[in-house]
PDB file of C-alpha atoms in Angstrom:
ATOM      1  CA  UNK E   1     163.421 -26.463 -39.827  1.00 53.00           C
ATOM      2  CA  UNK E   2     162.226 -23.740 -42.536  1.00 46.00           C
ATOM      3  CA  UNK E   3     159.462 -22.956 -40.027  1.00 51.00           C
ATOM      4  CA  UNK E   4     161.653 -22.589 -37.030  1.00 53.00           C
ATOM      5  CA  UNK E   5     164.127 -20.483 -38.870  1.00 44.00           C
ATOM      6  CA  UNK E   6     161.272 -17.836 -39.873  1.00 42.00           C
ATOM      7  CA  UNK E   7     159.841 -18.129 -36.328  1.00 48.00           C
ATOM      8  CA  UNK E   8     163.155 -16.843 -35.108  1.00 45.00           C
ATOM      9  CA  UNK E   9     163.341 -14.023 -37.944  1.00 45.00           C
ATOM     10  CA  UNK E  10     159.642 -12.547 -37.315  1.00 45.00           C
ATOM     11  CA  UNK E  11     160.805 -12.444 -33.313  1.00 46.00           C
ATOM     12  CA  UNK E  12     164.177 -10.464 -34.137  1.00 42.00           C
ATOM     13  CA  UNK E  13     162.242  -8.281 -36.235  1.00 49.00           C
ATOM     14  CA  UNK E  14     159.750  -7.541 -34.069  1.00 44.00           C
ATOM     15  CA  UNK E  15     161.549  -6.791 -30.810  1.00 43.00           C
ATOM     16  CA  UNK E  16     163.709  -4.898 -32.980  1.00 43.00           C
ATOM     17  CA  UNK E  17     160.545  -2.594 -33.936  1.00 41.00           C
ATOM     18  CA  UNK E  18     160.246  -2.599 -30.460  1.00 39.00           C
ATOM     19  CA  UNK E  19     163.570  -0.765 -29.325  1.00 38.00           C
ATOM     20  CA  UNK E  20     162.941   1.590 -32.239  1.00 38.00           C
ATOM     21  CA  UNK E  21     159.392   1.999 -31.710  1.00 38.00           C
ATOM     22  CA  UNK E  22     161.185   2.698 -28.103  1.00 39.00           C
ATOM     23  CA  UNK E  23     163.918   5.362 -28.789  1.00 41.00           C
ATOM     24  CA  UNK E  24     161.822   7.605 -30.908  1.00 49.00           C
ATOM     25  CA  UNK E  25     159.375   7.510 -28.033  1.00 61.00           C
ATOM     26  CA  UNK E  26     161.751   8.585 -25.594  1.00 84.00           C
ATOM     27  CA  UNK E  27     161.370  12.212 -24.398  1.00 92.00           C
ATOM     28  CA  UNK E  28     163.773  14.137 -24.484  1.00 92.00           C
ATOM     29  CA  UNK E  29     163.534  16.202 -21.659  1.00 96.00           C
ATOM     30  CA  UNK E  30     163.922  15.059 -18.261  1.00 96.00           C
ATOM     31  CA  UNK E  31     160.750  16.355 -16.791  1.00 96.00           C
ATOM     32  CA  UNK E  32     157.518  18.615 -18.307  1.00 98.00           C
ATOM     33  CA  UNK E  33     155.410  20.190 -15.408  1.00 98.00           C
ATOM     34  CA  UNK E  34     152.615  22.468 -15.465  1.00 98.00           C
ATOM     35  CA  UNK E  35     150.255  23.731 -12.515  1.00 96.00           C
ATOM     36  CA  UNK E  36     146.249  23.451 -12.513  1.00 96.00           C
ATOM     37  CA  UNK E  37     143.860  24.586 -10.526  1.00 95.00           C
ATOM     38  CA  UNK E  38     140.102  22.766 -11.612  1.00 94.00           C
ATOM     39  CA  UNK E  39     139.005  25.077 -14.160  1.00 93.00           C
ATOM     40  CA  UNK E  40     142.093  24.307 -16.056  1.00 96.00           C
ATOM     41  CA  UNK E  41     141.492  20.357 -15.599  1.00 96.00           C
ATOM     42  CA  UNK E  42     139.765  19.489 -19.161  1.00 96.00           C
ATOM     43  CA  UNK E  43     142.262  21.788 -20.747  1.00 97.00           C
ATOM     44  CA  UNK E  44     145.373  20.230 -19.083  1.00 98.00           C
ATOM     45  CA  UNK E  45     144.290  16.732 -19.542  1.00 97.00           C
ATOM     46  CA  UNK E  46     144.402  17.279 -23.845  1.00 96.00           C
ATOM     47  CA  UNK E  47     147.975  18.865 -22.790  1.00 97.00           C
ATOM     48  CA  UNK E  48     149.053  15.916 -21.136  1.00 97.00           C
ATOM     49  CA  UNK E  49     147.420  13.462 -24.017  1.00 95.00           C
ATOM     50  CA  UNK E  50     149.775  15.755 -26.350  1.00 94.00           C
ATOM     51  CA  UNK E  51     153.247  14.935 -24.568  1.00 95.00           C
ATOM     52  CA  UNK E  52     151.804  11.553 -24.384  1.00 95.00           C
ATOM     53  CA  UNK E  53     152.282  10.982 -28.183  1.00 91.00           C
ATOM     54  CA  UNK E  54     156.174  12.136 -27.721  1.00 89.00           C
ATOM     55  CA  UNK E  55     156.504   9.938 -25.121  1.00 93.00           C
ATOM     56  CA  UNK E  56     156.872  12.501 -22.758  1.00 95.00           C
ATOM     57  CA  UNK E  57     154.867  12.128 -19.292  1.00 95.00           C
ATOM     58  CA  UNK E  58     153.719  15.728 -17.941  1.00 97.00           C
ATOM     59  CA  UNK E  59     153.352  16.055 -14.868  1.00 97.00           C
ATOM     60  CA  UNK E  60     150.151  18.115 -13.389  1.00 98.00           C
ATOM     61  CA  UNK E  61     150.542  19.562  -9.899  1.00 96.00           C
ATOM     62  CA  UNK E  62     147.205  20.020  -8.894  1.00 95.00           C
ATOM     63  CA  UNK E  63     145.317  22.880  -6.489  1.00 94.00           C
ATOM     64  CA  UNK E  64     142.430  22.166  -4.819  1.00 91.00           C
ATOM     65  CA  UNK E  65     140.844  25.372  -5.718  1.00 87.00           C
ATOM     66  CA  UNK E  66     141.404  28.356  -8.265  1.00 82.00           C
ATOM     67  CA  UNK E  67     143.283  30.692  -6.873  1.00 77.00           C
ATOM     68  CA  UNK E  68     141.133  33.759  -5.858  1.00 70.00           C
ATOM     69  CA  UNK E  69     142.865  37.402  -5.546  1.00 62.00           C
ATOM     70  CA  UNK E  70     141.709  40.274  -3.144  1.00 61.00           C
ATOM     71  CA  UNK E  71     141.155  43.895  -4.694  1.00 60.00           C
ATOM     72  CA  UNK E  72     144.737  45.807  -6.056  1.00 64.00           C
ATOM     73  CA  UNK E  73     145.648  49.213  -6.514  1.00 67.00           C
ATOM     74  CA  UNK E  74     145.133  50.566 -10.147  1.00 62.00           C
ATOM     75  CA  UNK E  75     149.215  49.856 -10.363  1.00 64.00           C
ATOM     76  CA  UNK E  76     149.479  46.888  -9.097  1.00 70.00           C
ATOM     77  CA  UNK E  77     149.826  43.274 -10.738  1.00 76.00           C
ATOM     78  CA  UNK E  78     146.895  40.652  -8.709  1.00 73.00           C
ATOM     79  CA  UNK E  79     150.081  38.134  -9.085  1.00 74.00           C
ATOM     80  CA  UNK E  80     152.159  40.273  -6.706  1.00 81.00           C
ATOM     81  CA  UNK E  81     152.773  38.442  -3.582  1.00 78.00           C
ATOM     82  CA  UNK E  82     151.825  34.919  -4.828  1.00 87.00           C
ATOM     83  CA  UNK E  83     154.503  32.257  -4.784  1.00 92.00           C
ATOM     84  CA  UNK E  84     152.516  29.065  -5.270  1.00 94.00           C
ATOM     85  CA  UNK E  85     154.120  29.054  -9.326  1.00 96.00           C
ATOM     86  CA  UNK E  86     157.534  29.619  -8.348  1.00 97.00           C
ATOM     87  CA  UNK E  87     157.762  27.705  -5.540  1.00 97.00           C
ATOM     88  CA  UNK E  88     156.239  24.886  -7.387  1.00 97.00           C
ATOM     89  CA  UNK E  89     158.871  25.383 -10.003  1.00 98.00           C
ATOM     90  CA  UNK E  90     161.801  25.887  -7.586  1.00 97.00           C
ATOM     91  CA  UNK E  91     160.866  22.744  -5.403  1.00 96.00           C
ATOM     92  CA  UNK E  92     160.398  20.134  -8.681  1.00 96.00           C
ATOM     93  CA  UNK E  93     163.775  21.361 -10.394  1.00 97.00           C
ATOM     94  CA  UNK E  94     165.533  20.926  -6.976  1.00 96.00           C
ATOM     95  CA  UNK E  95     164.503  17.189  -7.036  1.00 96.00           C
ATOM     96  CA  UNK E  96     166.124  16.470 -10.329  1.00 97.00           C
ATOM     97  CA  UNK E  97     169.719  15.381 -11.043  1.00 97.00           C
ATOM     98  CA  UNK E  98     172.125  18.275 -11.705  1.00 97.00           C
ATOM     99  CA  UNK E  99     171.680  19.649 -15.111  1.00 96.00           C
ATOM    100  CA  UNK E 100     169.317  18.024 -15.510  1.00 96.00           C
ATOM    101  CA  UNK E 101     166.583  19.433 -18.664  1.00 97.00           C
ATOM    102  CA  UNK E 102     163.037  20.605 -16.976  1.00 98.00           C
ATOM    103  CA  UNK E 103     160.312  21.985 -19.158  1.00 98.00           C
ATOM    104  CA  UNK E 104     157.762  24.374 -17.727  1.00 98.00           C
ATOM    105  CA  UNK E 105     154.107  25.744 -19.178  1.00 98.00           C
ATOM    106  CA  UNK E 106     151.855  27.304 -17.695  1.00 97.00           C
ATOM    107  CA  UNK E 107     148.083  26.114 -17.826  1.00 97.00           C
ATOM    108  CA  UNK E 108     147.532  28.563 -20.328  1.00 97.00           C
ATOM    109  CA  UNK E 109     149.059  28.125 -23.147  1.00 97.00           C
ATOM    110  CA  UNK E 110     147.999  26.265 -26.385  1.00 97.00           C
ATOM    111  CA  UNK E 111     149.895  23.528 -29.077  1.00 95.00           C
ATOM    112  CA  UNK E 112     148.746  24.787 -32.355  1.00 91.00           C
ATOM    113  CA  UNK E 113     151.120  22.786 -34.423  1.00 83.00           C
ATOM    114  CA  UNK E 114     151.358  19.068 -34.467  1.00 80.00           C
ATOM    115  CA  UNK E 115     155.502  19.149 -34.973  1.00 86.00           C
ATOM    116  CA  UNK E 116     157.163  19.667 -31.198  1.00 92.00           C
ATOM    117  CA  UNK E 117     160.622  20.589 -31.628  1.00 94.00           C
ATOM    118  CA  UNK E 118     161.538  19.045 -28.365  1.00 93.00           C
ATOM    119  CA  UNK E 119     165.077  18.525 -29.793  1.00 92.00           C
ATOM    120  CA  UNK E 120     165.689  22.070 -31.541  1.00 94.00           C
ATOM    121  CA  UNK E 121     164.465  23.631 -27.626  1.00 96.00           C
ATOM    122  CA  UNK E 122     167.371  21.983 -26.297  1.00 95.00           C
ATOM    123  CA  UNK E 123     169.824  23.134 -28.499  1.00 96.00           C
ATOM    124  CA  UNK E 124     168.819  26.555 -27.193  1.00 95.00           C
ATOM    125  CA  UNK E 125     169.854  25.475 -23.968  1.00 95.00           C
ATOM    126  CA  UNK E 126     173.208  24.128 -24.634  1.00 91.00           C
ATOM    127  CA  UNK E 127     174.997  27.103 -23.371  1.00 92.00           C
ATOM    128  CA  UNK E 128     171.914  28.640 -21.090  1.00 97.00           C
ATOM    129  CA  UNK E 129     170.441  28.369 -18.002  1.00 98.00           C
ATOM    130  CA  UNK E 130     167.233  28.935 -18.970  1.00 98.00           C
ATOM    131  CA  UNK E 131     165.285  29.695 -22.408  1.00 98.00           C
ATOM    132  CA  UNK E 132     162.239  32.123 -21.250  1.00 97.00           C
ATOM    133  CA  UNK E 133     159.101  33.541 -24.210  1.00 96.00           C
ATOM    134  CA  UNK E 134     159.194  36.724 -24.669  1.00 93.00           C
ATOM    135  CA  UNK E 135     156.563  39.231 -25.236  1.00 89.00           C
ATOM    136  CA  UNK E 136     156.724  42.404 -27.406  1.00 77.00           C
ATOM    137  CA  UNK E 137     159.519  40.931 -29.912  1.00 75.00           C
ATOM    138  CA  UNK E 138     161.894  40.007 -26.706  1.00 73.00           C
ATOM    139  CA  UNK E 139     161.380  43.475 -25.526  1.00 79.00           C
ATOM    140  CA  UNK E 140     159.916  41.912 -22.361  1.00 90.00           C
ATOM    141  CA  UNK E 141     160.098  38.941 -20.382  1.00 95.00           C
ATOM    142  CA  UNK E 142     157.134  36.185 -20.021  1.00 96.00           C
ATOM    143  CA  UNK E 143     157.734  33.334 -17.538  1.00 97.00           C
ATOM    144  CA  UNK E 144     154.742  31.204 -18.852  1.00 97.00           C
ATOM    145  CA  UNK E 145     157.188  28.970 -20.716  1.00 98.00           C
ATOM    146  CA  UNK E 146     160.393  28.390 -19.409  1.00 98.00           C
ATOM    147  CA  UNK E 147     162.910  25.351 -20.329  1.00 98.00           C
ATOM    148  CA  UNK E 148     165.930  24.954 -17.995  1.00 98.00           C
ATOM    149  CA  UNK E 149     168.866  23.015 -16.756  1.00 97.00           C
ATOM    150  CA  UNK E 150     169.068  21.872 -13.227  1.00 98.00           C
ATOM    151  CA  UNK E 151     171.909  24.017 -12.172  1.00 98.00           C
ATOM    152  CA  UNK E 152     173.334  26.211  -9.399  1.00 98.00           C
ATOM    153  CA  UNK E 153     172.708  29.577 -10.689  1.00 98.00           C
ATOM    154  CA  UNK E 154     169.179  28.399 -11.870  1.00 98.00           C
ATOM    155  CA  UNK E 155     168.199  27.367  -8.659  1.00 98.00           C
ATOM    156  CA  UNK E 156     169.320  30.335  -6.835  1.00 98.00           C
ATOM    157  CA  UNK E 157     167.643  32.594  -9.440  1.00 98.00           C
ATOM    158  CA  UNK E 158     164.088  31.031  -8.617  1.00 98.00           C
ATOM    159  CA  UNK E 159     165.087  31.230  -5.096  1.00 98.00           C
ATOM    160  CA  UNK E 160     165.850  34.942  -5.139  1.00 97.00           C
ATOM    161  CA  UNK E 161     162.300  35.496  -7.553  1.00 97.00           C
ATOM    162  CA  UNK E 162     160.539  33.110  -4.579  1.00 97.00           C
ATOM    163  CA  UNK E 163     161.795  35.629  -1.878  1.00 96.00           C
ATOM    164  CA  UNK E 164     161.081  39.089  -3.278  1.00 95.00           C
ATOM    165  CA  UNK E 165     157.758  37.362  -4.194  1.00 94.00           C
ATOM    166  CA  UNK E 166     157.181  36.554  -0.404  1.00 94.00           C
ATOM    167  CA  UNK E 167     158.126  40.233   0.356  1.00 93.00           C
ATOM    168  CA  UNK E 168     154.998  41.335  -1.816  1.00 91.00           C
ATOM    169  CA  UNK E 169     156.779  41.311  -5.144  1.00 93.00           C
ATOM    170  CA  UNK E 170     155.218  40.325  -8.695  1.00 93.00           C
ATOM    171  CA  UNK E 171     156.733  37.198 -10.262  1.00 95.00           C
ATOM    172  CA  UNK E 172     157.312  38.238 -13.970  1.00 94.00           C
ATOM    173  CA  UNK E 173     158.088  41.583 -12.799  1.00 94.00           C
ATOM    174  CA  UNK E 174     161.190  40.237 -10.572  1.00 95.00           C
ATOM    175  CA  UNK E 175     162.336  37.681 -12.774  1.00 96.00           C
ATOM    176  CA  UNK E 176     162.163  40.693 -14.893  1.00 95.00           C
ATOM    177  CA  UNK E 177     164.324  42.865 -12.900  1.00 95.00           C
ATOM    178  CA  UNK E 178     166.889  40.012 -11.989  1.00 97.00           C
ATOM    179  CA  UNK E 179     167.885  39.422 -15.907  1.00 96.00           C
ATOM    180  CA  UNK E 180     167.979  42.805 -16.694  1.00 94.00           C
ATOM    181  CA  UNK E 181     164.976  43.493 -19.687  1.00 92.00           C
ATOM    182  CA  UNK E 182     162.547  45.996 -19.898  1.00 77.00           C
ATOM    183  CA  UNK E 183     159.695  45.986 -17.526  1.00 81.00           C
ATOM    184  CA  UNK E 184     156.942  48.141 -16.406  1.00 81.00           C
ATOM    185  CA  UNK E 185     157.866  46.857 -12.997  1.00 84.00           C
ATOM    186  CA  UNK E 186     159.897  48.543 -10.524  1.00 87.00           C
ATOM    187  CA  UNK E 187     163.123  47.222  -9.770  1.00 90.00           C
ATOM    188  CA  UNK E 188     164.185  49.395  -7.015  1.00 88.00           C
ATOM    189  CA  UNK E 189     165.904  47.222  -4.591  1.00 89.00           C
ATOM    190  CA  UNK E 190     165.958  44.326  -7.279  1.00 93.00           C
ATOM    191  CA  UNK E 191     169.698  43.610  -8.701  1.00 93.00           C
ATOM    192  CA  UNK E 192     170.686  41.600 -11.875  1.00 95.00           C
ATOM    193  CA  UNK E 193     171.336  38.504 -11.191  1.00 97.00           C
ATOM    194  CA  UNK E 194     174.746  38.481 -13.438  1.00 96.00           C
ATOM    195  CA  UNK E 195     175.278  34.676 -12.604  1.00 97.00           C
ATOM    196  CA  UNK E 196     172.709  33.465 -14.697  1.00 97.00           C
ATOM    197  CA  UNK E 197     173.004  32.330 -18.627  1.00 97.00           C
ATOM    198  CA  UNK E 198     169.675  32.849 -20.748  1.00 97.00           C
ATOM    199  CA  UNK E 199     168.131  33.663 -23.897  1.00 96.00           C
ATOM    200  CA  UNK E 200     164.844  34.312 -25.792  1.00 96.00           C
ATOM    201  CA  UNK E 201     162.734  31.338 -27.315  1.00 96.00           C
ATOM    202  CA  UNK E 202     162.302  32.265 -31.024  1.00 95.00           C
ATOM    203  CA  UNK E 203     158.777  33.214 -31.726  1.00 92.00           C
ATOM    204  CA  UNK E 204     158.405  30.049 -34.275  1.00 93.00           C
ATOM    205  CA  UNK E 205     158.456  28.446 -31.131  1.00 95.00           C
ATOM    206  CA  UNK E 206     157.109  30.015 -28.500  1.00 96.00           C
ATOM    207  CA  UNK E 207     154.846  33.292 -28.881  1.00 95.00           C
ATOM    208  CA  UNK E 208     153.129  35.190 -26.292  1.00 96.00           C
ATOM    209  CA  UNK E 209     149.593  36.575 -27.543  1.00 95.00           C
ATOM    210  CA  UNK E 210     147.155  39.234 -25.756  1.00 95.00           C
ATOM    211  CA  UNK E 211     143.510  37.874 -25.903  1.00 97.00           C
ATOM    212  CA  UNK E 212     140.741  40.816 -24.599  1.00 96.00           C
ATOM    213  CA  UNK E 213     137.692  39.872 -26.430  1.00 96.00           C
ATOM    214  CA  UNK E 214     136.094  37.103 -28.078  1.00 93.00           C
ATOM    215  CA  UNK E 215     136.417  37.847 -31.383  1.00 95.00           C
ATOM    216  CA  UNK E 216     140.245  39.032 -30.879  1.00 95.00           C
ATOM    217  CA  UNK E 217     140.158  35.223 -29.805  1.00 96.00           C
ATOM    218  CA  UNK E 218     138.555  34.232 -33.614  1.00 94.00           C
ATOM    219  CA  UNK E 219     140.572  36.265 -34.962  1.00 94.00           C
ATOM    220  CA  UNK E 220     144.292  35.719 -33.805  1.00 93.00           C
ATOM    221  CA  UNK E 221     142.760  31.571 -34.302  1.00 93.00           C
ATOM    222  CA  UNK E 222     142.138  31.639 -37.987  1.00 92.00           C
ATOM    223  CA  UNK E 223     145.082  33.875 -38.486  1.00 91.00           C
ATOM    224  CA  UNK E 224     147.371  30.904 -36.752  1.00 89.00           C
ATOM    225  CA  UNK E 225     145.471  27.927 -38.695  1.00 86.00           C
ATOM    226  CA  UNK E 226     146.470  30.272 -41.981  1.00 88.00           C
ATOM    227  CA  UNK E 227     149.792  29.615 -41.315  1.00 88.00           C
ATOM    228  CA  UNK E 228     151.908  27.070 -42.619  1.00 85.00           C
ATOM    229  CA  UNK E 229     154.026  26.327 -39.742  1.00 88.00           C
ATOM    230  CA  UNK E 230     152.564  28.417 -36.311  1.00 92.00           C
ATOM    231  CA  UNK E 231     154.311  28.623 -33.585  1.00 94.00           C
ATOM    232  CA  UNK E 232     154.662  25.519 -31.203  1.00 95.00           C
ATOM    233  CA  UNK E 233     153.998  26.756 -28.407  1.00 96.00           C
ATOM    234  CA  UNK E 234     151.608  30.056 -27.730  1.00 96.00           C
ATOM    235  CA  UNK E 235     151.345  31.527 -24.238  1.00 97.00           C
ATOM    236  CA  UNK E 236     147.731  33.114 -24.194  1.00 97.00           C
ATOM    237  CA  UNK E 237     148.252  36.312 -21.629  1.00 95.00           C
ATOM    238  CA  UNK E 238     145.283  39.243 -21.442  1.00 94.00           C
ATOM    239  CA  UNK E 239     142.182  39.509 -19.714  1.00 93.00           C
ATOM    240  CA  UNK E 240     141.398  36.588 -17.634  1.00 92.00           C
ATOM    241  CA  UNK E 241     137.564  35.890 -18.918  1.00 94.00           C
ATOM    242  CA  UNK E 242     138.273  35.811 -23.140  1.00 96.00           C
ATOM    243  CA  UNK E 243     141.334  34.486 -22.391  1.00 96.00           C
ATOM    244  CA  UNK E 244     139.834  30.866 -20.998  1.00 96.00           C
ATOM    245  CA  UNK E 245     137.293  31.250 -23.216  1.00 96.00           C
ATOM    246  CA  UNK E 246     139.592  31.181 -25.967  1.00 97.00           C
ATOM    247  CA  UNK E 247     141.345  28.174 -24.440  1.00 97.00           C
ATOM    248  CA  UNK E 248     138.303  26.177 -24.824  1.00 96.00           C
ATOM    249  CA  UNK E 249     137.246  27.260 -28.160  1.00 96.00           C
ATOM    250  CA  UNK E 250     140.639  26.065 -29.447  1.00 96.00           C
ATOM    251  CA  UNK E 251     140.310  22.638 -27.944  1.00 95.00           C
ATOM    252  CA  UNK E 252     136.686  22.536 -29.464  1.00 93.00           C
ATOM    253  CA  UNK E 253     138.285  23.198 -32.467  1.00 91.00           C
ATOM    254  CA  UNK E 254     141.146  20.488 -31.977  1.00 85.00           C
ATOM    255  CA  UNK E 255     138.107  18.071 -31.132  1.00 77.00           C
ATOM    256  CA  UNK E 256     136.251  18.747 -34.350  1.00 67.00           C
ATOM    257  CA  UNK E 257     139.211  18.362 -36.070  1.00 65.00           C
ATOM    258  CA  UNK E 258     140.018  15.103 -34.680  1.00 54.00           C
ATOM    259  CA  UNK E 259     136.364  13.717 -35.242  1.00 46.00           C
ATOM    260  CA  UNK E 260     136.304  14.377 -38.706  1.00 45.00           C
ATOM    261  CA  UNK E 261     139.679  12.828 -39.365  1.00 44.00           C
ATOM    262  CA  UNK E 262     138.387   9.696 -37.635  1.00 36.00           C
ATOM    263  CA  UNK E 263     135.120   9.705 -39.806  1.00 43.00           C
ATOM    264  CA  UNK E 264     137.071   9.532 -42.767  1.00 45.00           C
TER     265      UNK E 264
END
């Protein structure tokens, strides 16, 4: 009878392990999405293994080829006329329930910390739209991270960034234009979009960092790993070569790092 009794006991205790094990496991966003073309793949995948470990499934949508982008005027932005981002963005958040929370990162950006605050991002959102990074202490709008709700006004906004894209237009730049912050873009023929609710991410959160050269790269690295609690979230903008170069000397560093806590 004894035996029976603690049979029962260990099987309440462990399925109750199991539905806590389950809700701190549960993501709290709805959906996390980022785009990749292959030379991104390696990259992504340790991105994806990340949100794993919240519980949190992100999903990849995949090109079949890096993008490739014909010669530009001194003035212009190599981005301007390319819609595959936004309408990637537009068409997932159209296929979720109304308000519905959608995360969105760009290929390009890097988790230096191990803490996520998935749940303090979402208290930015209460009363917003959309929560965008911004670049040059929120002087300037960057639409590499962007957390959002599944709602009227956000769905026309991407649709009105989509079609001044399609017209020639640079992404950032419009998105720019349509909430109003300082660009070097011009906005001629581009009104505020006044429907729309949004703020800044802080920059404990997200920051947006230039990379031109290697050692810039080193540099702005060790500077990061100096700090007590870096940002969550960087968004790596700059020339295109350091830039991915940088990418995958941080994950070589995140692989060390993970070796040699396994080996002791």
């Amino acid at each position: 009878m004894l035996c029976r009794i603690l049979a029962l006991y260990c099987t309440l205790q462990c399925a109750s392990a199991l539905v806590v094990k389950s809700e701190e496991q549960k993501c709290p966003f709805t959906e996390i999405a980022t785009l990749s073309s292959p030379m991104y793949t390696s990259h992504v995948n340790r991105l994806v293994g990340n949100f794993n470990t919240l519980g949190c499934r992100m999903f990849v949508h995949k090109l079949d080829r890096d993008i490739k982008f014909r010669g530009r005027k001194k003035d212009e932005n190599k981005f301007q006329g390319n819609g595959v981002k936004i309408s990637t963005v537009l068409e997932h958040i159209s296929s979720l329930p109304s308000n519905s929370t959608f995360l969105w990162m760009d290929a390009t950006v890097i988790l230096p910390d191990e803490h996520f605050p998935s749940f303090e991002m979402l208290e930015l959102l209460s009363d917003n739209d959309i929560v965008v990074a911004g670049e040059s202490g929120k002087k300037k709008v960057n639409i590499g991270v962007l957390l959002m709700k599944n709602t009227v006004a956000t769905q026309e906004f991407f649709r009105r960034v989509l079609s001044m894209v399609n017209e020639g237009h640079w992404d950032q730049g419009v998105a720019s234009c349509l909430l109003n912050k300082k660009t070097k873009y011009k906005c001629k023929g581009i009104s505020r979009f006044r429907d729309i609710n949004y703020r800044f991410f802080p920059a404990s959160i997200v920051d947006v960092e230039g990379i031109f050269s290697s050692s810039e790269c080193r540099h702005k690295i060790a500077k990061m790993q100096g700090l007590l609690s870096p940002p969550s979230i960087i968004k790596l903008v700059g020339i295109k070569s350091p830039r991915d170069d940088c990418i995958h000397y941080f994950d070589k560093l995140n692989l060390k790092k993970g070796q040699t806590q396994l080996n002791r």
